[in-house]
Amino acid sequence: MEEKAMNKKLIVLLAIIFFLIGGVSAKILSSSNETVLAINVEKTIDNMTVNNPIKIILEEKIRQVEEKRTKEEERRRLEEIRLEEERRLEEVRLLEEERLAEEKDSGNEQENYKIAYLTFDDGPSNTVTPMVLDILAEYDIKATFFVLGKMVDVNPNILKRIFDEGHAIGNHSYSHGYSHIYKNIDNFLEELRLADNAIRRVLGEDFETKLLRLPGGSHGSYRKKFVEAAEDLGYKVYDWNALNGDAEGLNLSKDRLVKRLKSTVKGQKELIVLMHDTDTKTTTAEALPEIIEYLISEGYTFKKLEE
């Protein structure tokens, strides 16, 4: 408390000194309980020498406030992502419950089947994707990789390995750039075409996939027209109803990813599990064996998605 009071007194003193110099303007920057007086750089700070101690102290205070503000904005952004995923998963669970109720009423209910479809988005990468493939091979599990065209262009040999090892390959757009992709239908379809072409350059012109996952998923009324446009071309659009949460923050621990996955399973008979295999998602690969073991213990078998 004493240090904070001293800081405020120092800032006020420095502000008075600057105003005594004259010809300055100011704005107030606030973060938590701190207030910093930011002096117009054109008229005062820029006219001071680089090593002027007053200039250094003020600029450091302003930098600290901006840094706190940036961290808080990032925290809020990640929390919004988490809450949106919770909402999305709840919608999917309700739809699945309705489907299972209809099966039960029609007498077509399958009592003992529990299937998990492991899916990986945004690759292929040259670090995490091979780690994931090694683990899947160890468990003799086939998964589905929704790839980005731009990453296929960078890592064609990894895409070839995915294909050679019998996994399913789906289209996840070329760039994953929301503002461009969802600007209009033409942009959206062009992204799908570019991604398909990138895949064919590696796997051959005869290769075709009709598996599709929209960047960010297909939920939301404004994306309905994009889903319909894709389905008109024969694509089968897949979202997810479980996830490990590896898109909900940076450098998340293995234990957190496993815990998040367990919290989203909730006894569903069919799981489509969302994960990511970009270069930054090393803990996704590290958590994968424990996730697989958990799903096995819960009675799930594993399949790849079908067109």
Tab-separated table of C-alpha atoms in Angstrom:
chain	number	residue	atom	x	y	z
A	1	MET	CA	0.000	0.000	0.000
A	2	GLU	CA	2.802	2.414	0.904
A	3	GLU	CA	4.571	1.694	-2.404
A	4	LYS	CA	1.369	2.331	-4.387
A	5	ALA	CA	0.833	5.623	-2.523
A	6	MET	CA	4.394	6.656	-3.260
A	7	ASN	CA	3.917	5.802	-6.939
A	8	LYS	CA	0.817	7.961	-7.155
A	9	LYS	CA	2.598	10.868	-5.466
A	10	LEU	CA	5.514	10.500	-7.864
A	11	ILE	CA	3.209	10.499	-10.869
A	12	VAL	CA	1.399	13.612	-9.678
A	13	LEU	CA	4.730	15.358	-9.054
A	14	LEU	CA	5.994	14.446	-12.484
A	15	ALA	CA	2.757	15.643	-14.059
A	16	ILE	CA	3.109	19.023	-12.326
A	17	ILE	CA	6.673	19.336	-13.619
A	18	PHE	CA	5.509	18.639	-17.152
A	19	PHE	CA	2.713	21.162	-16.987
A	20	LEU	CA	5.138	23.759	-15.693
A	21	ILE	CA	7.142	23.217	-18.851
A	22	GLY	CA	4.054	24.338	-20.778
A	23	GLY	CA	2.544	23.483	-24.123
A	24	VAL	CA	1.439	19.989	-23.188
A	25	SER	CA	-1.781	18.039	-23.403
A	26	ALA	CA	-2.767	14.935	-21.502
A	27	LYS	CA	-5.014	11.916	-21.412
A	28	ILE	CA	-5.870	9.559	-18.592
A	29	LEU	CA	-5.092	5.832	-18.862
A	30	SER	CA	-6.645	3.628	-16.173
A	31	SER	CA	-6.026	0.019	-15.184
A	32	SER	CA	-7.324	-1.526	-11.942
A	33	ASN	CA	-6.729	1.084	-9.229
A	34	GLU	CA	-3.867	2.892	-10.948
A	35	THR	CA	-4.142	6.088	-12.950
A	36	VAL	CA	-1.326	7.333	-15.129
A	37	LEU	CA	-1.087	10.741	-16.735
A	38	ALA	CA	0.110	10.256	-20.322
A	39	ILE	CA	1.705	13.410	-21.696
A	40	ASN	CA	1.321	14.332	-25.352
A	41	VAL	CA	4.465	12.866	-26.887
A	42	GLU	CA	4.620	15.308	-29.756
A	43	LYS	CA	4.982	18.390	-27.544
A	44	THR	CA	6.942	17.156	-24.561
A	45	ILE	CA	8.289	13.613	-24.370
A	46	ASP	CA	9.729	13.661	-27.868
A	47	ASN	CA	11.560	16.882	-27.067
A	48	MET	CA	13.361	15.308	-24.134
A	49	THR	CA	16.619	13.399	-24.355
A	50	VAL	CA	16.424	9.610	-24.615
A	51	ASN	CA	17.879	9.048	-21.150
A	52	ASN	CA	15.871	11.720	-19.349
A	53	PRO	CA	14.802	10.010	-16.068
A	54	ILE	CA	11.391	11.691	-15.956
A	55	LYS	CA	10.621	10.537	-19.493
A	56	ILE	CA	11.776	6.999	-18.684
A	57	ILE	CA	9.629	6.759	-15.539
A	58	LEU	CA	6.489	8.059	-17.233
A	59	GLU	CA	6.880	5.852	-20.288
A	60	GLU	CA	7.436	2.806	-18.073
A	61	LYS	CA	4.274	3.560	-16.098
A	62	ILE	CA	2.268	3.953	-19.278
A	63	ARG	CA	3.722	0.686	-20.611
A	64	GLN	CA	2.755	-1.160	-17.406
A	65	VAL	CA	-0.839	0.064	-17.573
A	66	GLU	CA	-1.142	-0.901	-21.252
A	67	GLU	CA	0.330	-4.324	-20.502
A	68	LYS	CA	-2.205	-4.923	-17.728
A	69	ARG	CA	-5.003	-3.813	-20.001
A	70	THR	CA	-3.848	-6.179	-22.772
A	71	LYS	CA	-3.652	-9.128	-20.377
A	72	GLU	CA	-7.142	-8.400	-19.042
A	73	GLU	CA	-8.558	-8.177	-22.560
A	74	GLU	CA	-6.933	-11.514	-23.445
A	75	ARG	CA	-8.335	-13.099	-20.273
A	76	ARG	CA	-11.826	-11.893	-21.165
A	77	ARG	CA	-11.459	-13.116	-24.749
A	78	LEU	CA	-10.461	-16.623	-23.639
A	79	GLU	CA	-13.303	-16.718	-21.118
A	80	GLU	CA	-15.751	-15.781	-23.877
A	81	ILE	CA	-14.381	-18.641	-25.996
A	82	ARG	CA	-14.845	-21.081	-23.107
A	83	LEU	CA	-18.419	-19.947	-22.453
A	84	GLU	CA	-19.278	-20.139	-26.145
A	85	GLU	CA	-17.931	-23.702	-26.276
A	86	GLU	CA	-20.074	-24.608	-23.254
A	87	ARG	CA	-23.148	-23.189	-24.965
A	88	ARG	CA	-22.334	-24.984	-28.215
A	89	LEU	CA	-21.751	-28.308	-26.472
A	90	GLU	CA	-25.022	-28.016	-24.575
A	91	GLU	CA	-26.925	-27.449	-27.827
A	92	VAL	CA	-25.288	-30.501	-29.393
A	93	ARG	CA	-26.002	-32.633	-26.333
A	94	LEU	CA	-29.684	-31.695	-26.430
A	95	LEU	CA	-29.878	-32.644	-30.102
A	96	GLU	CA	-28.159	-35.962	-29.357
A	97	GLU	CA	-30.603	-36.681	-26.528
A	98	GLU	CA	-33.511	-36.026	-28.900
A	99	ARG	CA	-32.012	-38.366	-31.495
A	100	LEU	CA	-31.492	-41.146	-28.951
A	101	ALA	CA	-35.033	-40.689	-27.625
A	102	GLU	CA	-36.379	-41.076	-31.158
A	103	GLU	CA	-34.318	-44.250	-31.621
A	104	LYS	CA	-35.682	-45.641	-28.375
A	105	ASP	CA	-39.266	-44.880	-29.367
A	106	SER	CA	-38.761	-46.538	-32.742
A	107	GLY	CA	-37.160	-49.633	-31.236
A	108	ASN	CA	-33.850	-49.023	-33.023
A	109	GLU	CA	-31.844	-48.190	-29.917
A	110	GLN	CA	-28.453	-49.871	-29.744
A	111	GLU	CA	-27.830	-50.545	-26.074
A	112	ASN	CA	-24.107	-51.147	-25.985
A	113	TYR	CA	-22.530	-48.990	-28.615
A	114	LYS	CA	-20.342	-46.122	-27.527
A	115	ILE	CA	-18.183	-44.610	-30.253
A	116	ALA	CA	-15.568	-41.886	-30.066
A	117	TYR	CA	-14.416	-40.083	-33.192
A	118	LEU	CA	-11.120	-38.338	-32.507
A	119	THR	CA	-10.702	-35.287	-34.726
A	120	PHE	CA	-7.775	-32.898	-35.140
A	121	ASP	CA	-8.035	-29.441	-36.695
A	122	ASP	CA	-5.695	-26.860	-38.242
A	123	GLY	CA	-2.793	-29.122	-39.263
A	124	PRO	CA	-0.832	-30.767	-40.562
A	125	SER	CA	2.137	-29.534	-38.559
A	126	ASN	CA	5.629	-30.969	-38.681
A	127	THR	CA	5.913	-31.395	-34.894
A	128	VAL	CA	2.612	-32.206	-33.186
A	129	THR	CA	0.931	-34.122	-36.028
A	130	PRO	CA	3.689	-36.789	-36.142
A	131	MET	CA	3.454	-37.128	-32.353
A	132	VAL	CA	-0.312	-37.652	-32.649
A	133	LEU	CA	0.136	-40.176	-35.460
A	134	ASP	CA	2.660	-42.167	-33.431
A	135	ILE	CA	0.211	-42.396	-30.508
A	136	LEU	CA	-2.715	-43.372	-32.730
A	137	ALA	CA	-0.588	-46.096	-34.316
A	138	GLU	CA	0.360	-47.414	-30.886
A	139	TYR	CA	-3.328	-47.818	-30.000
A	140	ASP	CA	-4.334	-48.910	-33.517
A	141	ILE	CA	-6.871	-46.080	-33.703
A	142	LYS	CA	-8.015	-44.319	-36.858
A	143	ALA	CA	-8.890	-40.639	-36.513
A	144	THR	CA	-10.003	-37.741	-38.695
A	145	PHE	CA	-7.809	-34.782	-39.605
A	146	PHE	CA	-9.502	-31.581	-40.776
A	147	VAL	CA	-6.612	-29.913	-42.556
A	148	LEU	CA	-5.935	-26.374	-43.719
A	149	GLY	CA	-4.850	-25.965	-47.323
A	150	LYS	CA	-2.103	-23.531	-46.372
A	151	MET	CA	-0.635	-26.079	-43.946
A	152	VAL	CA	-0.853	-28.848	-46.535
A	153	ASP	CA	1.267	-26.669	-48.811
A	154	VAL	CA	3.853	-26.317	-46.032
A	155	ASN	CA	3.867	-29.946	-44.838
A	156	PRO	CA	2.804	-32.181	-47.745
A	157	ASN	CA	4.802	-35.143	-46.439
A	158	ILE	CA	2.823	-35.115	-43.179
A	159	LEU	CA	-0.476	-35.157	-45.081
A	160	LYS	CA	0.825	-38.117	-47.084
A	161	ARG	CA	1.623	-39.946	-43.864
A	162	ILE	CA	-1.889	-39.257	-42.490
A	163	PHE	CA	-3.356	-40.762	-45.655
A	164	ASP	CA	-0.953	-43.707	-45.821
A	165	GLU	CA	-1.756	-44.687	-42.233
A	166	GLY	CA	-5.459	-44.936	-42.992
A	167	HIS	CA	-6.885	-41.867	-41.300
A	168	ALA	CA	-9.707	-39.779	-42.727
A	169	ILE	CA	-8.919	-36.353	-44.185
A	170	GLY	CA	-11.382	-33.493	-44.183
A	171	ASN	CA	-11.462	-29.947	-45.522
A	172	HIS	CA	-11.106	-27.131	-42.955
A	173	SER	CA	-10.705	-24.250	-45.477
A	174	TYR	CA	-7.488	-22.927	-46.936
A	175	SER	CA	-6.668	-20.026	-44.614
A	176	HIS	CA	-8.961	-20.287	-41.537
A	177	GLY	CA	-9.387	-16.518	-41.807
A	178	TYR	CA	-12.869	-15.833	-40.472
A	179	SER	CA	-13.257	-12.287	-41.809
A	180	HIS	CA	-12.403	-13.391	-45.344
A	181	ILE	CA	-14.142	-16.768	-45.369
A	182	TYR	CA	-17.459	-15.574	-43.997
A	183	LYS	CA	-17.584	-12.280	-45.865
A	184	ASN	CA	-19.707	-13.900	-48.559
A	185	ILE	CA	-20.562	-17.259	-50.129
A	186	ASP	CA	-18.108	-16.794	-53.011
A	187	ASN	CA	-15.181	-16.386	-50.611
A	188	PHE	CA	-16.319	-19.401	-48.616
A	189	LEU	CA	-16.565	-21.685	-51.630
A	190	GLU	CA	-13.239	-20.431	-52.983
A	191	GLU	CA	-11.592	-21.366	-49.673
A	192	LEU	CA	-12.991	-24.882	-49.933
A	193	ARG	CA	-11.808	-25.173	-53.528
A	194	LEU	CA	-8.299	-23.984	-52.683
A	195	ALA	CA	-8.037	-26.429	-49.799
A	196	ASP	CA	-9.263	-29.321	-51.950
A	197	ASN	CA	-6.714	-28.418	-54.629
A	198	ALA	CA	-3.900	-28.342	-52.065
A	199	ILE	CA	-4.873	-31.811	-50.873
A	200	ARG	CA	-5.068	-33.160	-54.417
A	201	ARG	CA	-1.601	-31.837	-55.258
A	202	VAL	CA	-0.276	-34.186	-52.591
A	203	LEU	CA	-2.595	-37.181	-52.786
A	204	GLY	CA	-3.394	-37.121	-56.497
A	205	GLU	CA	-6.092	-35.647	-58.685
A	206	ASP	CA	-8.350	-38.654	-58.064
A	207	PHE	CA	-8.496	-37.984	-54.327
A	208	GLU	CA	-11.687	-36.410	-53.066
A	209	THR	CA	-12.969	-35.673	-49.589
A	210	LYS	CA	-16.480	-34.604	-48.736
A	211	LEU	CA	-15.763	-34.281	-45.022
A	212	LEU	CA	-15.941	-30.669	-43.923
A	213	ARG	CA	-15.584	-28.734	-40.704
A	214	LEU	CA	-16.202	-25.035	-40.899
A	215	PRO	CA	-13.641	-22.828	-39.120
A	216	GLY	CA	-15.223	-22.088	-35.770
A	217	GLY	CA	-17.947	-24.654	-36.388
A	218	SER	CA	-21.321	-24.329	-38.093
A	219	HIS	CA	-23.368	-23.093	-35.128
A	220	GLY	CA	-24.999	-19.702	-35.369
A	221	SER	CA	-27.820	-18.601	-37.627
A	222	TYR	CA	-25.576	-16.478	-39.841
A	223	ARG	CA	-23.559	-19.583	-40.822
A	224	LYS	CA	-26.587	-21.561	-41.955
A	225	LYS	CA	-26.227	-20.278	-45.526
A	226	PHE	CA	-22.602	-21.462	-45.624
A	227	VAL	CA	-23.572	-24.930	-44.426
A	228	GLU	CA	-26.296	-25.115	-47.076
A	229	ALA	CA	-23.864	-24.004	-49.801
A	230	ALA	CA	-21.403	-26.706	-48.761
A	231	GLU	CA	-24.068	-29.390	-48.593
A	232	ASP	CA	-25.244	-28.428	-52.065
A	233	LEU	CA	-21.757	-29.421	-53.256
A	234	GLY	CA	-22.006	-32.764	-51.480
A	235	TYR	CA	-19.992	-31.977	-48.352
A	236	LYS	CA	-20.943	-33.562	-45.048
A	237	VAL	CA	-20.465	-30.975	-42.303
A	238	TYR	CA	-19.217	-32.126	-38.906
A	239	ASP	CA	-19.045	-30.165	-35.662
A	240	TRP	CA	-18.190	-31.682	-32.269
A	241	ASN	CA	-19.837	-32.540	-28.960
A	242	ALA	CA	-16.727	-33.009	-26.801
A	243	LEU	CA	-13.341	-31.324	-26.640
A	244	ASN	CA	-10.099	-31.085	-24.705
A	245	GLY	CA	-10.199	-27.271	-24.613
A	246	ASP	CA	-6.803	-26.776	-26.219
A	247	ALA	CA	-8.108	-23.667	-28.005
A	248	GLU	CA	-9.168	-22.026	-24.748
A	249	GLY	CA	-5.764	-20.635	-23.812
A	250	LEU	CA	-2.027	-20.739	-24.396
A	251	ASN	CA	0.355	-23.335	-22.954
A	252	LEU	CA	-2.401	-25.255	-21.179
A	253	SER	CA	-1.170	-28.169	-19.118
A	254	LYS	CA	-1.722	-31.805	-20.029
A	255	ASP	CA	-3.749	-32.348	-16.855
A	256	ARG	CA	-6.045	-29.437	-17.668
A	257	LEU	CA	-6.747	-30.818	-21.158
A	258	VAL	CA	-7.593	-34.254	-19.779
A	259	LYS	CA	-9.861	-32.748	-17.124
A	260	ARG	CA	-11.611	-30.590	-19.728
A	261	LEU	CA	-12.219	-33.599	-21.962
A	262	LYS	CA	-13.730	-35.580	-19.101
A	263	SER	CA	-16.062	-32.698	-18.266
A	264	THR	CA	-17.506	-32.686	-21.796
A	265	VAL	CA	-18.033	-36.419	-22.307
A	266	LYS	CA	-20.990	-36.704	-19.901
A	267	GLY	CA	-22.032	-40.216	-20.886
A	268	GLN	CA	-22.833	-39.452	-24.509
A	269	LYS	CA	-23.026	-42.530	-26.700
A	270	GLU	CA	-21.379	-40.926	-29.722
A	271	LEU	CA	-18.529	-38.505	-29.237
A	272	ILE	CA	-16.933	-36.290	-31.831
A	273	VAL	CA	-13.904	-34.981	-29.968
A	274	LEU	CA	-12.330	-31.699	-31.035
A	275	MET	CA	-8.557	-31.305	-30.666
A	276	HIS	CA	-5.857	-29.411	-32.560
A	277	ASP	CA	-2.526	-30.553	-33.979
A	278	THR	CA	-0.775	-27.263	-34.703
A	279	ASP	CA	2.860	-26.778	-33.741
A	280	THR	CA	1.917	-24.955	-30.535
A	281	LYS	CA	-0.304	-27.753	-29.193
A	282	THR	CA	2.372	-30.075	-27.807
A	283	THR	CA	0.365	-30.756	-24.649
A	284	THR	CA	-2.485	-32.012	-26.828
A	285	ALA	CA	-0.199	-34.820	-27.971
A	286	GLU	CA	1.062	-35.351	-24.430
A	287	ALA	CA	-2.506	-35.641	-23.108
A	288	LEU	CA	-3.714	-37.931	-25.901
A	289	PRO	CA	-2.707	-41.306	-24.368
A	290	GLU	CA	-4.493	-40.475	-21.112
A	291	ILE	CA	-7.553	-39.293	-23.043
A	292	ILE	CA	-7.607	-42.513	-25.062
A	293	GLU	CA	-7.201	-44.638	-21.927
A	294	TYR	CA	-10.034	-42.759	-20.242
A	295	LEU	CA	-12.378	-43.249	-23.199
A	296	ILE	CA	-11.523	-46.939	-23.341
A	297	SER	CA	-12.288	-47.251	-19.620
A	298	GLU	CA	-15.661	-45.620	-20.304
A	299	GLY	CA	-16.477	-48.265	-22.898
A	300	TYR	CA	-15.817	-46.348	-26.113
A	301	THR	CA	-14.475	-47.797	-29.325
A	302	PHE	CA	-12.865	-45.564	-31.930
A	303	LYS	CA	-13.736	-44.836	-35.536
A	304	LYS	CA	-12.956	-42.236	-38.155
A	305	LEU	CA	-15.706	-40.061	-39.586
A	306	GLU	CA	-17.357	-41.144	-42.809
A	307	GLU	CA	-18.581	-39.168	-45.795
